[in-house]
Amino acid sequence: MINRRQLLLGSAAGFVSASLGSQSSTVLASQIPSPSSANAANRPASANDLPYTPVVTPNGRTLPYRMRDGVKEFHLIAEEVEHEFAEGTRIKAWGYNGSTPGPTIEAVEGDRVRIYVTNRLGEPTTVHWHGLLLPFGMDGVAGLTQRAIPPGESWVYEFTLNQHGTHMYHPHSDEMLQMAMGMMGMFIIHPKQPESGPRIDRDFALLLHNWAIHPGTYRPDPSVMTDFDLWTINSRVFPAIAPLLAQTGERVRVRIGNLSMMNHPMHMHGVQFDVTGSDGGRWPQAQWRKEVTEIIGVGQTRDLEFTAVAGDWPLHCHMSHHTMNAMGHELPVTTGVNQGDLARQIRQMIPGYMAMGEHGMSEHQTHIDAGHMRGPENTLPMMGGRGAFGPMEMGGMFTLIKVRDQLDGDNDPGWYEPPRGTQAHRVDSVPADVPI
């Protein structure tokens, strides 16, 4: 049995800040804020009472906190979770507080934060505060800055937030597996002083990730390095990713973090956005630049700001295979191949079999939506989503920014109706004198 003195003299000594004195980094259950104590009574009455615009995490939530003696106390629970990417694919993932990604932590520059971490996994873990400037012993690297948190124990991290910006958190213990299983989240720090430039009306947090869910299976495969089959925003795939809502003329900020295994060129339709910040906070306005596509590197964050224009505007990764679901790899190319004879032979063994792909894959969603062919168990179709004018044939890292002149709270406004004369349409013929 390790006693208190041994623990303090061991690797955990640097794990607790100076203000905690001789207190051990392991904590008693009575010290951890319960959900009932970290309630709305400890938070500002409304967003209007805050000196900043609260962040919205689509398909997620913000972690509540409790104030104790001037310190904001949070509680993260590392555990196995039931997760649904979209209707048709559910898995056993790992995450925090019942979800992947874990809840967004939101605080203000200068805050003192105390973050309890309870490990309900079957193996040790830590939490690394990605991009935060803090004491060495709080950095959350197993074996280097602390002993890993054993199963069943609760540890505490405490530090002062000496910066602002868009940050992330994730394990630094069995990192490849634990991150592949979904353990990650966003950590947003608002500036203590009012931001220069336009005031933000709507603020969103998106975390990019990738998953290897083999057909018919229910757990991610952490050994896959490149051939992923699900690409997610906040651990969801289109069409199950909640849209970002805004009103015409509002200033919108989209914070994007990337803890996947690939870089992602995130493309936004309808506007030229300003790239205004990163892990280092909001940049001086002289450093802002106009873009329509911004590459978010692995381990990076970027802040994209724009003035909202009415419409249903896509926001997606521009690597086209990242906007599809449940892709098969190393399959033969069937484009241009007449499969009629082969299909008839296969139907003798598999009644109802239909060949596809001779003229492209657009027919895939039509057949799936019509119920003509069932895919493997617990496996999403490659394409999905229906708009006002038919199949959208998208998936993965694709969502919509829905902008209206007037919104009804957080309710989805439905599909945008283009004003008369502003929509592409069919013509009976093309003038003969148009050059080609």
PDB file of C-alpha atoms in Angstrom, residues 166-388:
ATOM      1  CA  THR A 166      -8.767  27.657 -28.972  1.00  0.00           C
ATOM      2  CA  HIS A 167      -7.219  24.592 -27.343  1.00  0.00           C
ATOM      3  CA  MET A 168      -7.851  20.875 -26.885  1.00  0.00           C
ATOM      4  CA  TYR A 169      -7.409  18.091 -24.339  1.00  0.00           C
ATOM      5  CA  HIS A 170      -6.608  14.400 -24.810  1.00  0.00           C
ATOM      6  CA  PRO A 171      -4.722  11.536 -23.107  1.00  0.00           C
ATOM      7  CA  HIS A 172      -0.930  11.221 -23.136  1.00  0.00           C
ATOM      8  CA  SER A 173      -1.058   7.618 -21.925  1.00  0.00           C
ATOM      9  CA  ASP A 174      -1.485   4.753 -24.405  1.00  0.00           C
ATOM     10  CA  GLU A 175      -2.168   7.731 -26.642  1.00  0.00           C
ATOM     11  CA  MET A 176      -2.559   5.936 -29.974  1.00  0.00           C
ATOM     12  CA  LEU A 177      -5.267   3.613 -28.690  1.00  0.00           C
ATOM     13  CA  GLN A 178      -7.058   6.007 -26.364  1.00  0.00           C
ATOM     14  CA  MET A 179      -7.340   8.748 -28.984  1.00  0.00           C
ATOM     15  CA  ALA A 180      -8.383   6.238 -31.650  1.00  0.00           C
ATOM     16  CA  MET A 181     -11.155   5.212 -29.257  1.00  0.00           C
ATOM     17  CA  GLY A 182     -12.416   8.818 -29.038  1.00  0.00           C
ATOM     18  CA  MET A 183     -10.802  10.409 -25.968  1.00  0.00           C
ATOM     19  CA  MET A 184     -10.506  14.120 -26.719  1.00  0.00           C
ATOM     20  CA  GLY A 185     -12.263  17.439 -26.262  1.00  0.00           C
ATOM     21  CA  MET A 186     -12.053  21.208 -26.777  1.00  0.00           C
ATOM     22  CA  PHE A 187     -10.729  23.712 -24.214  1.00  0.00           C
ATOM     23  CA  ILE A 188     -11.766  27.304 -25.000  1.00  0.00           C
ATOM     24  CA  ILE A 189     -10.178  30.202 -23.110  1.00  0.00           C
ATOM     25  CA  HIS A 190     -11.745  33.614 -23.659  1.00  0.00           C
ATOM     26  CA  PRO A 191      -9.544  36.723 -23.337  1.00  0.00           C
ATOM     27  CA  LYS A 192      -9.663  38.690 -20.100  1.00  0.00           C
ATOM     28  CA  GLN A 193      -9.782  41.978 -21.996  1.00  0.00           C
ATOM     29  CA  PRO A 194     -12.375  42.642 -24.729  1.00  0.00           C
ATOM     30  CA  GLU A 195     -11.233  41.377 -28.120  1.00  0.00           C
ATOM     31  CA  SER A 196     -10.214  43.861 -30.765  1.00  0.00           C
ATOM     32  CA  GLY A 197     -12.154  43.820 -33.996  1.00  0.00           C
ATOM     33  CA  PRO A 198     -15.812  42.938 -34.566  1.00  0.00           C
ATOM     34  CA  ARG A 199     -17.709  41.477 -31.603  1.00  0.00           C
ATOM     35  CA  ILE A 200     -18.577  37.816 -32.043  1.00  0.00           C
ATOM     36  CA  ASP A 201     -22.310  37.090 -32.124  1.00  0.00           C
ATOM     37  CA  ARG A 202     -22.101  33.302 -32.528  1.00  0.00           C
ATOM     38  CA  ASP A 203     -19.182  31.089 -31.532  1.00  0.00           C
ATOM     39  CA  PHE A 204     -18.912  27.388 -32.510  1.00  0.00           C
ATOM     40  CA  ALA A 205     -16.412  24.638 -31.625  1.00  0.00           C
ATOM     41  CA  LEU A 206     -15.728  21.755 -34.039  1.00  0.00           C
ATOM     42  CA  LEU A 207     -13.299  18.884 -33.405  1.00  0.00           C
ATOM     43  CA  LEU A 208     -12.122  16.758 -36.355  1.00  0.00           C
ATOM     44  CA  HIS A 209     -11.333  13.067 -36.004  1.00  0.00           C
ATOM     45  CA  ASN A 210     -11.151   9.808 -37.969  1.00  0.00           C
ATOM     46  CA  TRP A 211     -12.276   6.278 -37.175  1.00  0.00           C
ATOM     47  CA  ALA A 212     -11.685   2.759 -38.442  1.00  0.00           C
ATOM     48  CA  ILE A 213     -14.960   0.883 -37.938  1.00  0.00           C
ATOM     49  CA  HIS A 214     -14.786  -2.268 -40.014  1.00  0.00           C
ATOM     50  CA  PRO A 215     -18.086  -3.511 -41.535  1.00  0.00           C
ATOM     51  CA  GLY A 216     -20.169  -5.383 -38.992  1.00  0.00           C
ATOM     52  CA  THR A 217     -17.974  -4.434 -36.018  1.00  0.00           C
ATOM     53  CA  TYR A 218     -18.700  -2.346 -32.939  1.00  0.00           C
ATOM     54  CA  ARG A 219     -15.304  -1.107 -31.743  1.00  0.00           C
ATOM     55  CA  PRO A 220     -12.726   1.154 -33.439  1.00  0.00           C
ATOM     56  CA  ASP A 221      -9.548  -0.436 -34.786  1.00  0.00           C
ATOM     57  CA  PRO A 222      -6.611   1.587 -33.352  1.00  0.00           C
ATOM     58  CA  SER A 223      -4.039  -0.139 -35.603  1.00  0.00           C
ATOM     59  CA  VAL A 224      -5.255   1.621 -38.760  1.00  0.00           C
ATOM     60  CA  MET A 225      -3.001   4.530 -39.751  1.00  0.00           C
ATOM     61  CA  THR A 226      -4.376   5.781 -43.089  1.00  0.00           C
ATOM     62  CA  ASP A 227      -7.326   3.735 -44.377  1.00  0.00           C
ATOM     63  CA  PHE A 228     -10.028   5.193 -42.159  1.00  0.00           C
ATOM     64  CA  ASP A 229     -13.659   4.795 -43.152  1.00  0.00           C
ATOM     65  CA  LEU A 230     -15.428   7.440 -41.045  1.00  0.00           C
ATOM     66  CA  TRP A 231     -14.390  11.096 -40.892  1.00  0.00           C
ATOM     67  CA  THR A 232     -16.167  13.098 -38.221  1.00  0.00           C
ATOM     68  CA  ILE A 233     -16.976  16.547 -36.896  1.00  0.00           C
ATOM     69  CA  ASN A 234     -17.576  16.286 -33.144  1.00  0.00           C
ATOM     70  CA  SER A 235     -17.645  12.496 -33.617  1.00  0.00           C
ATOM     71  CA  ARG A 236     -20.654  12.593 -35.923  1.00  0.00           C
ATOM     72  CA  VAL A 237     -20.955  12.138 -39.686  1.00  0.00           C
ATOM     73  CA  PHE A 238     -23.265  13.835 -42.154  1.00  0.00           C
ATOM     74  CA  PRO A 239     -26.251  13.814 -42.252  1.00  0.00           C
ATOM     75  CA  ALA A 240     -26.249  13.549 -38.421  1.00  0.00           C
ATOM     76  CA  ILE A 241     -24.028  16.600 -37.785  1.00  0.00           C
ATOM     77  CA  ALA A 242     -26.105  19.435 -36.349  1.00  0.00           C
ATOM     78  CA  PRO A 243     -26.097  22.569 -38.547  1.00  0.00           C
ATOM     79  CA  LEU A 244     -24.527  25.820 -37.387  1.00  0.00           C
ATOM     80  CA  LEU A 245     -27.279  28.430 -37.070  1.00  0.00           C
ATOM     81  CA  ALA A 246     -26.876  32.188 -37.510  1.00  0.00           C
ATOM     82  CA  GLN A 247     -28.836  35.264 -38.559  1.00  0.00           C
ATOM     83  CA  THR A 248     -28.044  37.434 -41.549  1.00  0.00           C
ATOM     84  CA  GLY A 249     -25.372  40.022 -40.757  1.00  0.00           C
ATOM     85  CA  GLU A 250     -24.143  38.371 -37.563  1.00  0.00           C
ATOM     86  CA  ARG A 251     -20.441  37.921 -36.930  1.00  0.00           C
ATOM     87  CA  VAL A 252     -19.749  34.197 -36.647  1.00  0.00           C
ATOM     88  CA  ARG A 253     -16.630  32.442 -35.407  1.00  0.00           C
ATOM     89  CA  VAL A 254     -16.001  28.752 -36.117  1.00  0.00           C
ATOM     90  CA  ARG A 255     -13.204  27.274 -34.011  1.00  0.00           C
ATOM     91  CA  ILE A 256     -11.807  24.078 -35.561  1.00  0.00           C
ATOM     92  CA  GLY A 257      -9.411  21.661 -33.866  1.00  0.00           C
ATOM     93  CA  ASN A 258      -7.840  18.625 -35.522  1.00  0.00           C
ATOM     94  CA  LEU A 259      -6.944  15.513 -33.513  1.00  0.00           C
ATOM     95  CA  SER A 260      -7.266  13.142 -36.458  1.00  0.00           C
ATOM     96  CA  MET A 261      -4.383  11.463 -38.302  1.00  0.00           C
ATOM     97  CA  MET A 262      -4.559  13.707 -41.401  1.00  0.00           C
ATOM     98  CA  ASN A 263      -4.598  17.391 -42.302  1.00  0.00           C
ATOM     99  CA  HIS A 264      -7.949  18.750 -43.448  1.00  0.00           C
ATOM    100  CA  PRO A 265      -8.509  21.600 -45.949  1.00  0.00           C
ATOM    101  CA  MET A 266     -11.770  22.948 -44.516  1.00  0.00           C
ATOM    102  CA  HIS A 267     -13.766  24.747 -47.185  1.00  0.00           C
ATOM    103  CA  MET A 268     -16.660  27.132 -46.530  1.00  0.00           C
ATOM    104  CA  HIS A 269     -19.206  28.062 -49.197  1.00  0.00           C
ATOM    105  CA  GLY A 270     -20.847  31.462 -49.543  1.00  0.00           C
ATOM    106  CA  VAL A 271     -18.276  33.758 -47.926  1.00  0.00           C
ATOM    107  CA  GLN A 272     -14.639  34.685 -47.749  1.00  0.00           C
ATOM    108  CA  PHE A 273     -13.806  34.133 -44.093  1.00  0.00           C
ATOM    109  CA  ASP A 274     -11.041  35.731 -42.045  1.00  0.00           C
ATOM    110  CA  VAL A 275      -8.505  33.407 -40.435  1.00  0.00           C
ATOM    111  CA  THR A 276      -8.197  35.251 -37.128  1.00  0.00           C
ATOM    112  CA  GLY A 277      -6.627  32.978 -34.524  1.00  0.00           C
ATOM    113  CA  SER A 278      -5.303  29.664 -33.288  1.00  0.00           C
ATOM    114  CA  ASP A 279      -3.881  28.064 -30.141  1.00  0.00           C
ATOM    115  CA  GLY A 280      -2.123  31.394 -29.671  1.00  0.00           C
ATOM    116  CA  GLY A 281      -5.375  33.321 -29.346  1.00  0.00           C
ATOM    117  CA  ARG A 282      -6.919  35.910 -31.610  1.00  0.00           C
ATOM    118  CA  TRP A 283      -4.224  37.344 -33.850  1.00  0.00           C
ATOM    119  CA  PRO A 284      -3.614  41.087 -34.348  1.00  0.00           C
ATOM    120  CA  GLN A 285      -5.949  42.245 -37.080  1.00  0.00           C
ATOM    121  CA  ALA A 286      -3.008  43.041 -39.364  1.00  0.00           C
ATOM    122  CA  GLN A 287      -2.289  39.291 -39.481  1.00  0.00           C
ATOM    123  CA  TRP A 288      -5.790  38.246 -40.513  1.00  0.00           C
ATOM    124  CA  ARG A 289      -6.141  36.885 -44.029  1.00  0.00           C
ATOM    125  CA  LYS A 290      -9.039  36.160 -46.347  1.00  0.00           C
ATOM    126  CA  GLU A 291      -9.583  32.535 -47.379  1.00  0.00           C
ATOM    127  CA  VAL A 292     -12.289  30.166 -48.541  1.00  0.00           C
ATOM    128  CA  THR A 293     -10.286  27.050 -47.619  1.00  0.00           C
ATOM    129  CA  GLU A 294      -7.977  26.659 -44.630  1.00  0.00           C
ATOM    130  CA  ILE A 295      -5.805  23.612 -43.933  1.00  0.00           C
ATOM    131  CA  ILE A 296      -6.120  22.527 -40.307  1.00  0.00           C
ATOM    132  CA  GLY A 297      -2.986  20.504 -39.569  1.00  0.00           C
ATOM    133  CA  VAL A 298      -2.859  17.570 -37.184  1.00  0.00           C
ATOM    134  CA  GLY A 299      -2.702  18.932 -33.641  1.00  0.00           C
ATOM    135  CA  GLN A 300      -3.599  22.456 -34.771  1.00  0.00           C
ATOM    136  CA  THR A 301      -6.544  24.768 -34.216  1.00  0.00           C
ATOM    137  CA  ARG A 302      -7.777  27.648 -36.349  1.00  0.00           C
ATOM    138  CA  ASP A 303     -10.444  30.318 -35.851  1.00  0.00           C
ATOM    139  CA  LEU A 304     -12.491  31.285 -38.911  1.00  0.00           C
ATOM    140  CA  GLU A 305     -14.678  34.420 -38.765  1.00  0.00           C
ATOM    141  CA  PHE A 306     -17.206  35.794 -41.231  1.00  0.00           C
ATOM    142  CA  THR A 307     -20.343  37.858 -41.581  1.00  0.00           C
ATOM    143  CA  ALA A 308     -23.325  35.558 -42.115  1.00  0.00           C
ATOM    144  CA  VAL A 309     -25.110  35.589 -45.498  1.00  0.00           C
ATOM    145  CA  ALA A 310     -28.551  34.014 -45.948  1.00  0.00           C
ATOM    146  CA  GLY A 311     -28.514  30.446 -47.276  1.00  0.00           C
ATOM    147  CA  ASP A 312     -27.675  26.847 -46.383  1.00  0.00           C
ATOM    148  CA  TRP A 313     -23.923  26.947 -46.898  1.00  0.00           C
ATOM    149  CA  PRO A 314     -21.747  23.796 -46.784  1.00  0.00           C
ATOM    150  CA  LEU A 315     -18.701  23.602 -44.537  1.00  0.00           C
ATOM    151  CA  HIS A 316     -16.612  20.518 -45.284  1.00  0.00           C
ATOM    152  CA  CYS A 317     -13.201  18.969 -45.752  1.00  0.00           C
ATOM    153  CA  HIS A 318     -12.149  19.295 -49.390  1.00  0.00           C
ATOM    154  CA  MET A 319     -10.457  15.902 -49.501  1.00  0.00           C
ATOM    155  CA  SER A 320     -13.395  14.287 -51.248  1.00  0.00           C
ATOM    156  CA  HIS A 321     -13.060  10.877 -49.616  1.00  0.00           C
ATOM    157  CA  HIS A 322     -13.421  12.613 -46.240  1.00  0.00           C
ATOM    158  CA  THR A 323     -17.000  13.554 -47.156  1.00  0.00           C
ATOM    159  CA  MET A 324     -18.134   9.955 -47.594  1.00  0.00           C
ATOM    160  CA  ASN A 325     -19.060   7.237 -45.111  1.00  0.00           C
ATOM    161  CA  ALA A 326     -18.032   3.596 -44.678  1.00  0.00           C
ATOM    162  CA  MET A 327     -15.668   3.465 -47.630  1.00  0.00           C
ATOM    163  CA  GLY A 328     -14.222   0.177 -48.819  1.00  0.00           C
ATOM    164  CA  HIS A 329     -10.535   0.139 -49.705  1.00  0.00           C
ATOM    165  CA  GLU A 330      -8.618  -1.867 -52.314  1.00  0.00           C
ATOM    166  CA  LEU A 331     -11.756  -2.656 -54.321  1.00  0.00           C
ATOM    167  CA  PRO A 332     -11.697  -3.006 -58.117  1.00  0.00           C
ATOM    168  CA  VAL A 333     -12.727   0.015 -60.175  1.00  0.00           C
ATOM    169  CA  THR A 334     -16.021  -0.689 -61.976  1.00  0.00           C
ATOM    170  CA  THR A 335     -16.419   2.630 -63.818  1.00  0.00           C
ATOM    171  CA  GLY A 336     -16.908   1.865 -67.515  1.00  0.00           C
ATOM    172  CA  VAL A 337     -17.289  -1.882 -66.910  1.00  0.00           C
ATOM    173  CA  ASN A 338     -20.430  -3.665 -68.150  1.00  0.00           C
ATOM    174  CA  GLN A 339     -21.201  -6.041 -65.298  1.00  0.00           C
ATOM    175  CA  GLY A 340     -24.418  -7.511 -66.717  1.00  0.00           C
ATOM    176  CA  ASP A 341     -23.202 -11.091 -67.266  1.00  0.00           C
ATOM    177  CA  LEU A 342     -21.360 -11.192 -63.969  1.00  0.00           C
ATOM    178  CA  ALA A 343     -24.359  -9.789 -62.098  1.00  0.00           C
ATOM    179  CA  ARG A 344     -26.631 -12.515 -63.479  1.00  0.00           C
ATOM    180  CA  GLN A 345     -24.222 -15.184 -62.275  1.00  0.00           C
ATOM    181  CA  ILE A 346     -23.959 -13.616 -58.820  1.00  0.00           C
ATOM    182  CA  ARG A 347     -27.767 -13.398 -58.515  1.00  0.00           C
ATOM    183  CA  GLN A 348     -27.908 -17.171 -58.765  1.00  0.00           C
ATOM    184  CA  MET A 349     -26.034 -17.274 -55.449  1.00  0.00           C
ATOM    185  CA  ILE A 350     -27.210 -13.939 -53.928  1.00  0.00           C
ATOM    186  CA  PRO A 351     -30.826 -13.222 -54.937  1.00  0.00           C
ATOM    187  CA  GLY A 352     -31.492  -9.519 -55.429  1.00  0.00           C
ATOM    188  CA  TYR A 353     -27.851  -8.625 -56.089  1.00  0.00           C
ATOM    189  CA  MET A 354     -27.459  -5.398 -58.115  1.00  0.00           C
ATOM    190  CA  ALA A 355     -24.298  -4.295 -59.854  1.00  0.00           C
ATOM    191  CA  MET A 356     -23.407  -0.621 -59.568  1.00  0.00           C
ATOM    192  CA  GLY A 357     -20.683   1.724 -60.679  1.00  0.00           C
ATOM    193  CA  GLU A 358     -20.585   1.355 -64.465  1.00  0.00           C
ATOM    194  CA  HIS A 359     -21.543   5.002 -64.961  1.00  0.00           C
ATOM    195  CA  GLY A 360     -20.365   6.361 -61.599  1.00  0.00           C
ATOM    196  CA  MET A 361     -21.614   6.023 -58.022  1.00  0.00           C
ATOM    197  CA  SER A 362     -24.444   8.556 -58.015  1.00  0.00           C
ATOM    198  CA  GLU A 363     -26.984   5.730 -58.097  1.00  0.00           C
ATOM    199  CA  HIS A 364     -25.647   4.334 -54.812  1.00  0.00           C
ATOM    200  CA  GLN A 365     -27.715   6.586 -52.534  1.00  0.00           C
ATOM    201  CA  THR A 366     -30.847   6.174 -54.670  1.00  0.00           C
ATOM    202  CA  HIS A 367     -30.722   2.391 -54.331  1.00  0.00           C
ATOM    203  CA  ILE A 368     -29.898   2.490 -50.619  1.00  0.00           C
ATOM    204  CA  ASP A 369     -32.664   5.011 -49.862  1.00  0.00           C
ATOM    205  CA  ALA A 370     -35.132   2.846 -51.770  1.00  0.00           C
ATOM    206  CA  GLY A 371     -34.153  -0.198 -49.706  1.00  0.00           C
ATOM    207  CA  HIS A 372     -33.006  -2.200 -52.718  1.00  0.00           C
ATOM    208  CA  MET A 373     -29.833  -3.486 -51.059  1.00  0.00           C
ATOM    209  CA  ARG A 374     -28.823  -3.818 -47.447  1.00  0.00           C
ATOM    210  CA  GLY A 375     -25.248  -3.169 -46.434  1.00  0.00           C
ATOM    211  CA  PRO A 376     -23.284  -4.964 -43.721  1.00  0.00           C
ATOM    212  CA  GLU A 377     -24.537  -4.867 -40.144  1.00  0.00           C
ATOM    213  CA  ASN A 378     -23.796  -1.634 -38.229  1.00  0.00           C
ATOM    214  CA  THR A 379     -22.397   0.027 -41.356  1.00  0.00           C
ATOM    215  CA  LEU A 380     -23.540   3.327 -42.856  1.00  0.00           C
ATOM    216  CA  PRO A 381     -24.096   3.754 -46.597  1.00  0.00           C
ATOM    217  CA  MET A 382     -21.318   5.586 -48.395  1.00  0.00           C
ATOM    218  CA  MET A 383     -23.543   8.551 -49.341  1.00  0.00           C
ATOM    219  CA  GLY A 384     -26.480  10.127 -47.557  1.00  0.00           C
ATOM    220  CA  GLY A 385     -28.533  13.208 -46.811  1.00  0.00           C
ATOM    221  CA  ARG A 386     -31.437  14.692 -48.719  1.00  0.00           C
ATOM    222  CA  GLY A 387     -31.886  18.371 -49.430  1.00  0.00           C
ATOM    223  CA  ALA A 388     -34.842  20.300 -50.790  1.00  0.00           C
TER     224      ALA A 388
END
